[in-house]
């Protein structure tokens, strides 16, 4: 059975161009970029090229790119690295809807005496900027707020937020893992100090990412040992991963406009048809300020997990809540923070598309969804019959 993959916020297919680019770096060009010989040294040139490709997508200098093992490492390094550089400041501001890669770190820091403020969000999943402004004080070491939410796709007004944070003299980090490659960004015109990116969300392999650190930002090295990544993140480079990430960034920069038009068209077609054909369904999150690929829909009276299992029988992959937290039956912390009632949060499904999806796949899913929802409602003790 052909797989219809609508779970691109969990991970993406490696682009064929990326796979081709990486292949020689396993068995032929396997040298260590730090070696003195030409065989290893030539790899250093390829890593430099990947750094330039990543910088070009982000609109920053290559020297501001640190390669990491992915979004989780970048988030941790940004938060802990900044705090270590300003040990006298003890306050961190974030939101309730961050990915666990941020929330688990700041909650752990709370146990170590930090004052952690988790800003509330409204029904649309947006924060109140006035509340953020009131919270930033002289003791605030860091404000960390995601660019776009992984579950709902809601985009925060990051440019306004970063201007506000900078005007108050604090440091600003954003988890850009879901946004980069999906919406344009130009860090040279922005006030963002640090940004996390993950390769496997933009058609590069898993296990590679970037932490962007604006020149002049005070941050302690987070992996000690060798001189790699200017001594800030030691360890022999993940050469194939980094080269693949560079190529994926180049492709994202080339395709972002055209492809997102197509992805948004498919997402809107899928979403509108489902909301029309399935009674008691509703969209979660700010309809207008959203990633073009993400749709989070709640279906009253039924469980998201049951919908997923039935979709799976048709070869359709989606997700209920965040893939990283699924496995537990706790309703999504993001939807709960938005005030989505418990039952609706339990019955939520996330469809996340990519440039590899087709209109036929969308049409097939549009056909199956009402059938699935109606069958589950017939079994549900809560649904009106
Ligand atoms: N941040 C966000 C918003 C994410 O969606 C994810 C992964 O789902 C991560 C961080 C973690 O990234 P990685 O899987 O590369 O560690």
Coordinates of C-alpha atoms and ligand atoms in Angstrom, one line a residue:
X1 CA 0.0 0.0 0.0
X2 CA 1.3 3.5 -0.9
X3 CA 1.9 5.7 2.1
X4 CA 0.3 9.1 2.2
X5 CA 2.5 11.1 4.4
X6 CA 0.9 14.0 6.2
X7 CA 3.2 14.0 9.2
X8 CA 5.9 16.4 8.0
X9 CA 6.1 18.4 11.3
X10 CA 7.3 15.1 12.9
X11 CA 9.9 14.5 10.3
X12 CA 10.4 14.8 6.5
X13 CA 11.6 12.7 3.6
X14 CA 15.2 13.4 2.7
X15 CA 15.1 15.3 -0.6
X16 CA 16.5 13.0 -3.4
X17 CA 19.0 15.8 -4.3
X18 CA 20.2 15.8 -0.7
X19 CA 20.6 12.0 -0.7
X20 CA 22.7 12.2 -3.9
X21 CA 24.9 14.9 -2.4
X22 CA 25.6 13.0 0.7
X23 CA 26.3 9.5 -0.8
X24 CA 30.1 9.9 -1.5
X25 CA 30.8 11.0 2.1
X26 CA 30.3 7.5 3.5
X27 CA 32.7 5.2 1.6
X28 CA 34.7 7.5 -0.7
X29 CA 35.2 10.9 0.9
X30 CA 35.3 9.8 4.5
X31 CA 38.2 11.9 5.7
X32 CA 38.2 14.0 8.9
X33 CA 37.9 17.7 8.1
X34 CA 40.5 18.5 10.8
X35 CA 43.2 16.3 9.2
X36 CA 46.3 17.9 7.7
X37 CA 46.3 15.7 4.5
X38 CA 44.5 16.7 1.3
X39 CA 42.1 13.7 1.6
X40 CA 40.7 15.1 4.9
X41 CA 41.2 18.7 4.1
X42 CA 38.9 18.6 1.1
X43 CA 36.0 17.8 3.4
X44 CA 36.6 21.1 5.3
X45 CA 35.8 22.9 2.0
X46 CA 32.5 21.1 1.7
X47 CA 31.6 22.0 5.4
X48 CA 32.4 25.6 4.6
X49 CA 30.1 25.4 1.6
X50 CA 27.3 23.9 3.8
X51 CA 27.8 26.7 6.3
X52 CA 27.4 29.3 3.5
X53 CA 24.3 27.5 2.3
X54 CA 22.7 27.6 5.8
X55 CA 23.7 31.2 6.3
X56 CA 22.2 32.2 2.9
X57 CA 18.8 30.6 3.8
X58 CA 18.8 32.5 7.2
X59 CA 20.3 35.8 5.9
X60 CA 23.2 35.8 8.3
X61 CA 27.0 35.4 8.2
X62 CA 28.5 31.9 7.9
X63 CA 30.5 32.6 11.1
X64 CA 27.2 32.9 13.0
X65 CA 26.3 29.2 12.2
X66 CA 27.1 26.5 14.7
X67 CA 26.3 22.9 13.5
X68 CA 24.7 20.8 16.2
X69 CA 22.9 17.4 16.4
X70 CA 19.5 18.9 15.9
X71 CA 16.7 21.1 17.3
X72 CA 16.9 19.6 20.9
X73 CA 20.6 20.3 21.2
X74 CA 20.3 23.8 19.7
X75 CA 17.5 24.7 22.1
X76 CA 19.4 23.3 25.2
X77 CA 22.7 25.0 24.1
X78 CA 21.1 28.3 23.5
X79 CA 19.3 28.4 26.9
X80 CA 22.1 27.0 29.0
X81 CA 24.9 28.8 27.1
X82 CA 23.3 32.2 27.6
X83 CA 22.6 31.6 31.3
X84 CA 26.2 30.4 31.8
X85 CA 27.5 33.6 30.2
X86 CA 25.4 35.9 32.5
X87 CA 25.4 34.1 35.8
X88 CA 24.1 37.1 37.8
X89 CA 20.8 37.1 36.0
X90 CA 18.3 34.5 37.2
X91 CA 15.0 35.0 35.2
X92 CA 13.9 33.2 32.0
X93 CA 10.7 34.1 30.1
X94 CA 9.1 31.6 27.7
X95 CA 5.5 30.4 26.8
X96 CA 3.4 27.5 27.8
X97 CA 3.2 26.2 24.3
X98 CA 6.9 25.6 23.6
X99 CA 8.2 22.2 22.5
X100 CA 9.5 20.0 25.3
X101 CA 13.0 20.7 24.0
X102 CA 12.6 24.1 25.6
X103 CA 10.0 23.5 28.3
X104 CA 11.8 20.5 29.9
X105 CA 15.0 22.5 30.1
X106 CA 13.5 25.6 31.7
X107 CA 11.5 23.5 34.2
X108 CA 14.7 21.8 35.2
X109 CA 16.4 25.2 35.6
X110 CA 13.5 26.2 37.9
X111 CA 14.6 23.3 40.2
X112 CA 18.0 25.0 40.3
X113 CA 16.6 28.3 41.5
X114 CA 15.8 30.1 38.3
X115 CA 12.7 32.3 38.1
X116 CA 10.9 30.9 35.1
X117 CA 7.9 32.7 33.6
X118 CA 5.7 30.7 31.2
X119 CA 3.5 33.2 29.4
X120 CA -0.2 32.1 28.8
X121 CA -1.7 32.1 25.3
X122 CA -5.2 33.0 24.2
X123 CA -7.7 30.9 22.2
X124 CA -5.8 31.5 19.0
X125 CA -2.5 30.4 20.6
X126 CA -1.1 33.9 20.7
X127 CA 0.7 35.6 23.6
X128 CA -0.1 39.1 25.0
X129 CA 2.8 41.3 24.1
X130 CA 1.9 43.8 26.9
X131 CA 2.2 40.9 29.4
X132 CA 5.6 40.0 27.9
X133 CA 6.8 43.6 28.2
X134 CA 5.7 43.8 31.9
X135 CA 7.7 40.6 32.7
X136 CA 11.0 41.7 31.2
X137 CA 13.2 43.2 34.0
X138 CA 16.9 43.8 34.8
X139 CA 17.1 40.2 36.1
X140 CA 16.0 38.7 32.8
X141 CA 18.8 36.7 31.3
X142 CA 16.8 35.3 28.4
X143 CA 13.5 35.3 26.6
X144 CA 12.9 32.2 24.5
X145 CA 9.8 32.0 22.4
X146 CA 9.2 29.7 19.4
X147 CA 8.8 31.0 15.9
X148 CA 6.0 28.7 15.0
X149 CA 4.2 26.0 17.0
X150 CA 4.8 22.4 16.0
X151 CA 1.2 21.3 16.8
X152 CA -1.0 24.1 15.5
X153 CA 1.4 25.9 13.1
X154 CA 0.6 29.2 14.8
X155 CA 3.3 31.8 14.1
X156 CA 4.3 34.2 16.8
X157 CA 5.1 37.9 15.8
X158 CA 8.8 37.2 16.3
X159 CA 10.1 40.4 14.8
X160 CA 8.0 42.5 17.2
X161 CA 8.8 40.2 20.1
X162 CA 12.6 40.4 19.4
X163 CA 12.5 44.2 19.1
X164 CA 10.7 44.4 22.4
X165 CA 13.1 42.1 24.1
X166 CA 16.1 43.9 22.7
X167 CA 14.7 47.4 23.7
X168 CA 14.6 46.1 27.3
X169 CA 18.2 44.9 27.1
X170 CA 17.6 41.1 27.3
X171 CA 18.8 38.3 25.0
X172 CA 16.3 36.7 22.6
X173 CA 16.3 33.1 21.4
X174 CA 13.7 31.5 19.1
X175 CA 13.1 27.9 18.4
X176 CA 12.7 28.1 14.6
X177 CA 12.6 24.4 14.0
X178 CA 9.1 24.4 12.4
X179 CA 9.4 27.7 10.7
X180 CA 12.7 27.5 8.8
X181 CA 12.2 26.3 5.3
X182 CA 8.5 26.9 5.5
X183 CA 8.4 30.7 5.8
X184 CA 11.0 33.3 4.6
X185 CA 13.4 34.7 7.2
X186 CA 16.2 37.3 7.0
X187 CA 18.2 37.5 10.2
X188 CA 20.3 40.4 8.9
X189 CA 17.2 42.6 9.2
X190 CA 16.1 41.1 12.5
X191 CA 16.9 41.5 16.2
X192 CA 16.9 37.8 17.0
X193 CA 20.1 36.8 18.9
X194 CA 19.8 33.0 18.7
X195 CA 17.8 30.7 16.6
X196 CA 17.5 26.9 16.5
X197 CA 17.0 24.9 13.3
X198 CA 16.6 21.1 12.7
X199 CA 17.7 19.3 9.5
X200 CA 15.1 16.6 9.5
X201 CA 12.2 19.1 9.4
X202 CA 13.4 20.5 6.1
X203 CA 14.3 17.4 4.0
X204 CA 17.8 16.9 5.4
X205 CA 18.8 13.8 7.4
X206 CA 18.0 13.3 11.1
X207 CA 20.6 14.2 13.7
X208 CA 21.9 17.5 12.4
X209 CA 20.9 21.0 13.1
X210 CA 22.0 24.6 13.5
X211 CA 22.3 27.1 16.3
X212 CA 22.5 30.6 14.9
X213 CA 24.3 32.9 17.3
X214 CA 24.3 36.6 16.3
X215 CA 27.9 38.0 16.3
X216 CA 28.6 39.6 19.7
X217 CA 26.0 37.5 21.7
X218 CA 27.5 36.3 24.9
X219 CA 27.2 32.5 25.1
X220 CA 29.4 29.9 26.8
X221 CA 30.8 27.0 24.8
X222 CA 28.5 24.0 25.2
X223 CA 30.6 21.0 24.2
X224 CA 34.2 21.1 25.2
X225 CA 37.1 19.3 23.6
X226 CA 38.4 19.9 20.0
X227 CA 38.4 23.2 18.2
X228 CA 35.4 22.4 15.9
X229 CA 32.7 25.1 15.4
X230 CA 35.2 27.7 16.7
X231 CA 35.6 25.8 20.0
X232 CA 31.9 26.4 20.9
X233 CA 30.7 22.9 20.0
X234 CA 33.6 20.5 20.0
X235 CA 33.5 17.0 18.4
X236 CA 34.2 15.6 14.9
X237 CA 31.6 16.9 12.5
X238 CA 28.6 14.8 11.3
X239 CA 30.0 15.3 7.8
X240 CA 27.2 13.7 5.7
X241 CA 24.5 15.3 7.9
X242 CA 26.1 18.8 7.6
X243 CA 26.6 18.5 3.8
X244 CA 23.0 17.3 3.5
X245 CA 21.7 20.1 5.7
X246 CA 23.5 22.7 3.5
X247 CA 22.0 21.2 0.3
X248 CA 18.5 21.1 1.9
X249 CA 18.9 24.8 2.9
X250 CA 19.8 25.7 -0.7
X251 CA 16.7 23.8 -2.0
X252 CA 14.5 25.5 0.6
X253 CA 15.7 28.9 -0.4
X254 CA 15.1 28.2 -4.1
X255 CA 11.7 26.7 -3.5
X256 CA 10.2 28.5 -0.6
X257 CA 7.8 30.8 -2.5
X258 CA 6.5 28.5 -5.2
X259 CA 6.3 25.4 -3.1
X260 CA 4.6 27.0 -0.2
X261 CA 1.9 28.3 -2.5
X262 CA 1.3 24.7 -3.6
X263 CA 1.6 23.3 -0.1
X264 CA -0.8 26.0 1.2
X265 CA -3.3 25.3 -1.6
X266 CA -3.3 21.6 -0.7
X267 CA -3.5 22.2 3.1
X268 CA -6.5 24.6 2.6
X269 CA -8.3 22.2 0.3
X270 CA -7.9 19.3 2.8
X271 CA -8.8 21.5 5.8
X272 CA -11.8 23.2 4.2
X273 CA -13.2 19.9 2.9
X274 CA -12.8 18.1 6.3
X275 CA -14.4 21.0 8.3
X276 CA -17.3 21.0 5.8
X277 CA -17.9 17.3 5.7
X278 CA -17.4 16.3 9.3
X279 CA -19.9 17.9 11.7
X280 CA -18.7 19.0 15.2
X281 CA -15.1 19.6 13.9
X282 CA -13.2 22.8 14.5
X283 CA -9.8 24.2 13.6
X284 CA -7.3 24.8 16.4
X285 CA -5.1 27.9 16.3
X286 CA -4.9 31.3 14.6
X287 CA -6.2 30.7 11.0
X288 CA -4.4 33.6 9.5
X289 CA -1.0 33.6 11.3
X290 CA -0.1 30.0 10.6
X291 CA 2.5 27.9 8.8
X292 CA 1.3 27.1 5.3
X293 CA 1.6 23.3 5.8
X294 CA -0.1 22.7 9.1
X295 CA -3.7 22.0 10.0
X296 CA -4.9 21.0 13.5
X297 CA -8.5 19.9 13.7
X298 CA -10.6 18.7 16.7
X299 CA -13.4 16.2 16.3
X300 CA -15.9 16.2 19.2
X301 CA -16.9 12.8 20.9
X302 CA -14.1 10.7 19.4
X303 CA -10.4 10.0 20.3
X304 CA -7.6 11.3 18.0
X305 CA -5.8 8.0 18.5
X306 CA -8.8 6.1 17.1
X307 CA -8.9 8.4 14.0
X308 CA -5.1 7.9 13.5
X309 CA -5.5 4.1 13.7
X310 CA -8.2 4.1 11.0
X311 CA -6.3 6.6 8.8
X312 CA -3.3 4.2 9.2
X313 CA -5.4 1.4 7.7
X314 CA -5.7 3.5 4.6
X315 CA -2.0 4.2 4.6
X316 CA -2.5 7.8 5.7
X317 CA 0.0 9.1 8.3
X318 CA -1.0 12.0 10.5
X319 CA -0.5 12.7 14.2
X320 CA -2.5 13.5 17.3
X321 CA -0.7 16.2 19.3
X322 CA 3.1 16.3 19.0
X323 CA 4.8 13.2 17.7
X324 CA 7.4 13.7 20.3
X325 CA 4.9 13.4 23.1
X326 CA 2.5 10.9 21.5
X327 CA 2.6 7.6 23.3
X328 CA 1.1 9.2 26.3
X329 CA -2.6 9.7 26.4
X330 CA -2.4 13.1 28.1
X331 CA -4.0 15.7 25.8
X332 CA -1.7 18.1 24.2
X333 CA -0.3 20.8 26.5
X334 CA -0.5 23.2 23.6
X335 CA -4.2 22.8 23.0
X336 CA -4.9 22.8 26.8
X337 CA -3.0 26.1 27.1
X338 CA -5.2 27.5 24.4
X339 CA -8.3 26.6 26.4
X340 CA -9.4 23.9 24.0
X341 CA -11.9 21.7 26.1
X342 CA -10.5 18.4 27.3
X343 CA -12.7 16.3 25.0
X344 CA -11.9 18.4 21.9
X345 CA -8.2 18.3 22.7
X346 CA -8.4 14.5 23.0
X347 CA -10.1 14.3 19.6
X348 CA -7.5 16.4 17.7
X349 CA -5.5 15.5 14.6
X350 CA -2.6 17.3 13.0
X351 CA -2.1 17.1 9.3
X352 CA 1.3 18.5 8.2
X353 CA 2.1 18.6 4.5
X354 CA 5.3 19.0 2.4
X355 CA 6.2 19.8 -1.2
X356 CA 6.1 16.0 -1.9
X357 CA 2.3 15.7 -1.3
X358 CA 0.0 15.6 -4.3
X359 CA -3.6 16.7 -4.9
X360 CA -4.6 13.0 -5.4
X361 CA -3.4 12.3 -1.9
X362 CA -5.5 15.1 -0.5
X363 CA -8.6 14.0 -2.5
X364 CA -8.2 10.5 -1.2
X365 CA -8.0 11.7 2.4
X366 CA -11.0 14.1 1.9
X367 CA -13.0 11.0 0.8
X368 CA -12.0 8.9 3.7
X369 CA -12.2 11.3 6.6
X370 CA -16.1 11.6 6.9
X371 CA -16.3 7.9 6.6
X372 CA -13.9 7.4 9.5
X373 CA -15.4 10.1 11.7
X374 CA -19.0 8.8 11.2
X375 CA -17.9 5.2 12.0
X376 CA -16.2 6.2 15.2
X377 CA -19.1 8.4 16.2
X378 CA -21.5 5.4 15.8
X379 CA -19.3 3.6 18.3
X380 CA -19.0 6.6 20.7
X381 CA -21.2 6.6 23.8
X382 CA -20.9 10.5 23.8
X383 CA -22.1 11.3 20.3
X384 CA -25.7 12.2 19.7
X385 CA -27.2 9.4 17.6
Ligands
LIG1 N1 11.5 22.2 18.5 C1 10.4 22.0 17.8 C2 9.4 23.1 17.7 C3 10.1 20.8 17.3 O1 9.0 20.6 16.6 C4 11.1 19.7 17.5 C5 10.8 18.4 16.9 O2 9.7 17.9 16.8 C6 12.2 20.0 18.2 C7 12.4 21.3 18.7 C8 13.3 19.0 18.4 O3 14.1 18.8 17.2 P1 15.0 17.5 17.0 O4 14.1 16.4 16.7 O5 15.9 17.9 15.8 O6 15.8 17.3 18.2

